[in-house]
PDB file of C-alpha atoms in Angstrom:
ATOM      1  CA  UNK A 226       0.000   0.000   0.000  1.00 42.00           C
ATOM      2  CA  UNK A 227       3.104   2.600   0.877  1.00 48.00           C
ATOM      3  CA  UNK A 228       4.354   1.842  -2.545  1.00 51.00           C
ATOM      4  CA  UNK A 229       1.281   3.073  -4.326  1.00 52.00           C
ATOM      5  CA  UNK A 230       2.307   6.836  -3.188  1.00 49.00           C
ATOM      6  CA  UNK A 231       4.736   6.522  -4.789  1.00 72.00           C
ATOM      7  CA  UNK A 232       3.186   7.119  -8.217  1.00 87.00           C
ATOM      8  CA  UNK A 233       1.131  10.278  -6.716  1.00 94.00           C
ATOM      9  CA  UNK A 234       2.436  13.007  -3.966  1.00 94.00           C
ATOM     10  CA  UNK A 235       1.043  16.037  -3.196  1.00 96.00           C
ATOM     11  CA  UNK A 236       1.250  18.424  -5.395  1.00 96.00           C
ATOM     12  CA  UNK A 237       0.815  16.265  -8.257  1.00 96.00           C
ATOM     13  CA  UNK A 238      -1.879  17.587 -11.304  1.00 97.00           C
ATOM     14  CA  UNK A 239      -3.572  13.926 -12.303  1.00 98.00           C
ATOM     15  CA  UNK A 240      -6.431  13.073 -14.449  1.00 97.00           C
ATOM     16  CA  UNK A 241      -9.496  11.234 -13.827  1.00 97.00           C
ATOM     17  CA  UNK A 242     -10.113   7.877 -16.435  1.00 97.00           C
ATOM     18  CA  UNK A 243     -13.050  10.241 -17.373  1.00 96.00           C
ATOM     19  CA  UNK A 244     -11.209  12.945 -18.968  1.00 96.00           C
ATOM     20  CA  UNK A 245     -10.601  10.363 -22.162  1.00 95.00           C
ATOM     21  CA  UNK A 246     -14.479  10.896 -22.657  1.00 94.00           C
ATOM     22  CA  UNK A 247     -13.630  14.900 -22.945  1.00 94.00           C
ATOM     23  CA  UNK A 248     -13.881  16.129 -26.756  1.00 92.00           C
ATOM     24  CA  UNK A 249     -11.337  18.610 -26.825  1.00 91.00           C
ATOM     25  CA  UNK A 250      -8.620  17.544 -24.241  1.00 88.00           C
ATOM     26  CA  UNK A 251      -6.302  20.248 -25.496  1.00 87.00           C
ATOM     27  CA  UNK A 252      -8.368  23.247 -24.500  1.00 88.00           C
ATOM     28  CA  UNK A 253     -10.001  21.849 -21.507  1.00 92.00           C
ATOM     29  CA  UNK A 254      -9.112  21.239 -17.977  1.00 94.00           C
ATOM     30  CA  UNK A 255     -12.125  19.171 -17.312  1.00 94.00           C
ATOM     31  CA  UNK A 256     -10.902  16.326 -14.976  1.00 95.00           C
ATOM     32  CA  UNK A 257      -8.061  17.784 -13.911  1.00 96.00           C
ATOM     33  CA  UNK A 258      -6.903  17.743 -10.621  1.00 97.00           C
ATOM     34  CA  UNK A 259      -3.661  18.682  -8.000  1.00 98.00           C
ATOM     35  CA  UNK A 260      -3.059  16.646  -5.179  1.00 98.00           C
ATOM     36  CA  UNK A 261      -3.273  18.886  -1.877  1.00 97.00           C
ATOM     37  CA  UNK A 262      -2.572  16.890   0.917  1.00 97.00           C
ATOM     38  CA  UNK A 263      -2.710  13.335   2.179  1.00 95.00           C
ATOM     39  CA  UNK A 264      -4.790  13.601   5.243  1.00 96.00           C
ATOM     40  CA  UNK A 265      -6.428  11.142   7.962  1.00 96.00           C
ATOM     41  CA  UNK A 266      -9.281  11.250   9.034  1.00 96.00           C
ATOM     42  CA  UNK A 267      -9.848  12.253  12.545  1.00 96.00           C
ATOM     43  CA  UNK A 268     -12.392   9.963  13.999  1.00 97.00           C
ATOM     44  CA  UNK A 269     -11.657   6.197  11.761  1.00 96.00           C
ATOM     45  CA  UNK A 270      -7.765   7.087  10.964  1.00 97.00           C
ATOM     46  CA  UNK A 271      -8.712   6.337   7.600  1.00 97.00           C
ATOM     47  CA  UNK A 272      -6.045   7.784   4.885  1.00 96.00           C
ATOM     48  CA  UNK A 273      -7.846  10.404   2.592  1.00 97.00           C
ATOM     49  CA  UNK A 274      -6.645  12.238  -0.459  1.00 97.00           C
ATOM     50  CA  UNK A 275      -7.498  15.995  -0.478  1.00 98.00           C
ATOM     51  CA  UNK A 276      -7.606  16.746  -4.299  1.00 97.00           C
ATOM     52  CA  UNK A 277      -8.943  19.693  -6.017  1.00 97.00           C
ATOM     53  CA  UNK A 278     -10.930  20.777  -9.363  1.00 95.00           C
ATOM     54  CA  UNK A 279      -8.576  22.818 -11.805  1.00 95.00           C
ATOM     55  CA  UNK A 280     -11.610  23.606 -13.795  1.00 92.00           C
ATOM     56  CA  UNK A 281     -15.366  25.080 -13.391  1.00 90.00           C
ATOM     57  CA  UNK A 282     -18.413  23.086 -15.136  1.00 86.00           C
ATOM     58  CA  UNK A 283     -21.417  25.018 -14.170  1.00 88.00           C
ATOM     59  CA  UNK A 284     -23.719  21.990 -15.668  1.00 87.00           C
ATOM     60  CA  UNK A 285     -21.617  19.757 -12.924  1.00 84.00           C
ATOM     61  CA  UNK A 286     -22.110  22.278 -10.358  1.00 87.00           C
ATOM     62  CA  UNK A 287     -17.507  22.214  -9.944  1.00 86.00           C
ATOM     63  CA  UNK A 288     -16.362  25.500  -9.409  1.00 89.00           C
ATOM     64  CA  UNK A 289     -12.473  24.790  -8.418  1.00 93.00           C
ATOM     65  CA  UNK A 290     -14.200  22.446  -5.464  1.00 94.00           C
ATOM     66  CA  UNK A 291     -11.753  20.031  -2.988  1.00 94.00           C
ATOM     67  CA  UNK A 292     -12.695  16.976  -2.367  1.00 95.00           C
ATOM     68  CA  UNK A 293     -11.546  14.237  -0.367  1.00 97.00           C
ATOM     69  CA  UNK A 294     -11.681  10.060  -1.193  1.00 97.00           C
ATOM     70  CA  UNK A 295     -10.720   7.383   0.452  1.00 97.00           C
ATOM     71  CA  UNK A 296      -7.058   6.401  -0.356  1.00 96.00           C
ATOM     72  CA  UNK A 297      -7.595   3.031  -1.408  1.00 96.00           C
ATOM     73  CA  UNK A 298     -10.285   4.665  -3.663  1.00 96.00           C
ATOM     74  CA  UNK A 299      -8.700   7.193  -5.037  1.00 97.00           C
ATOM     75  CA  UNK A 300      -5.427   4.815  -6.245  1.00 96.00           C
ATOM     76  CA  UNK A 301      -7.570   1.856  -7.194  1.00 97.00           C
ATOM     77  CA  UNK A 302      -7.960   0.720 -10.346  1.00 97.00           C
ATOM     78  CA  UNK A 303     -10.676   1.518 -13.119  1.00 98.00           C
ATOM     79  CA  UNK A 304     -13.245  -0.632 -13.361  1.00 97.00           C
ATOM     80  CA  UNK A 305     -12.992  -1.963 -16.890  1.00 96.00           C
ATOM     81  CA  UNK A 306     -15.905  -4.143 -16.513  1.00 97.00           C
ATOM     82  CA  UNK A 307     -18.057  -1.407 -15.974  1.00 97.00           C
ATOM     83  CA  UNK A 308     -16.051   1.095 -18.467  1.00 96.00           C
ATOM     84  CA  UNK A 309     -14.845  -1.329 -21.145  1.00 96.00           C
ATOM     85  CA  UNK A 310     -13.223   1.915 -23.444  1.00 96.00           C
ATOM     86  CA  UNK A 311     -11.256   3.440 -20.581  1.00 97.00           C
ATOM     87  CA  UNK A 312      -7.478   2.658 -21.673  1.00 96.00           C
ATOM     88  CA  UNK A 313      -6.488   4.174 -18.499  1.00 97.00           C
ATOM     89  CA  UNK A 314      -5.171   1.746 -15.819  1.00 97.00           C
ATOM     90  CA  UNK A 315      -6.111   3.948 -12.312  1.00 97.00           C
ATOM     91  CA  UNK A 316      -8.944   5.888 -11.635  1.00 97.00           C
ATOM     92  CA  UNK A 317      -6.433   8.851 -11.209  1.00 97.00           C
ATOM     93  CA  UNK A 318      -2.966   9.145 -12.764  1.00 97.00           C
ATOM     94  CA  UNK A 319      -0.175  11.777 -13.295  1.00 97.00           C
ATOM     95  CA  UNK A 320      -1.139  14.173 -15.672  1.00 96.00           C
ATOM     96  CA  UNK A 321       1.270  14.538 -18.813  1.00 87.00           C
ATOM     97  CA  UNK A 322       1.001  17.170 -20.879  1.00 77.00           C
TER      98      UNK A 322
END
């Protein structure tokens, strides 16, 4: 599990699997995130990333939100099963541009 961190820090801009759906990638930040912290939750100890929105969707309601998911979560895997054209391998990776 300590080795999956290694792929992501804080600080990191990474892409949700749904930004492949986006049309026009090159002029959009839709699904676009930065890594803010790596936090725990104070009542469970549960690990949580803190990740927020580099982009504003008004039909989404996203205006430059944070959110926080469940570690585990947030590094899993895509569910191909359930998204069988997503080539991307995590739910979030490093963004490349």
């Amino acid at each position: 599990m300590e080795g999956m961190m290694e792929r992501l820090r804080e600080g990191d801009i990474v892409q949700h699997f749904k930004r492949e759906m986006v049309e026009d990638k090159e002029h959009s930040m839709e699904y676009l995130y930065i890594i803010e912290a790596i936090a725990m939750h104070t009542e469970t100890g549960d690990k949580l990333v803190v990740y927020r929105a580099l982009y504003k969707n008004e039909e989404k309601n996203v205006y430059f939100n944070a959110f926080a998911r469940p570690y585990d979560m947030f590094m899993a895997e895509v569910d191909h099963e359930k998204y069988p054209n997503i080539k991307q391998k995590y739910r979030f990776e490093k963004f490349e541009c």
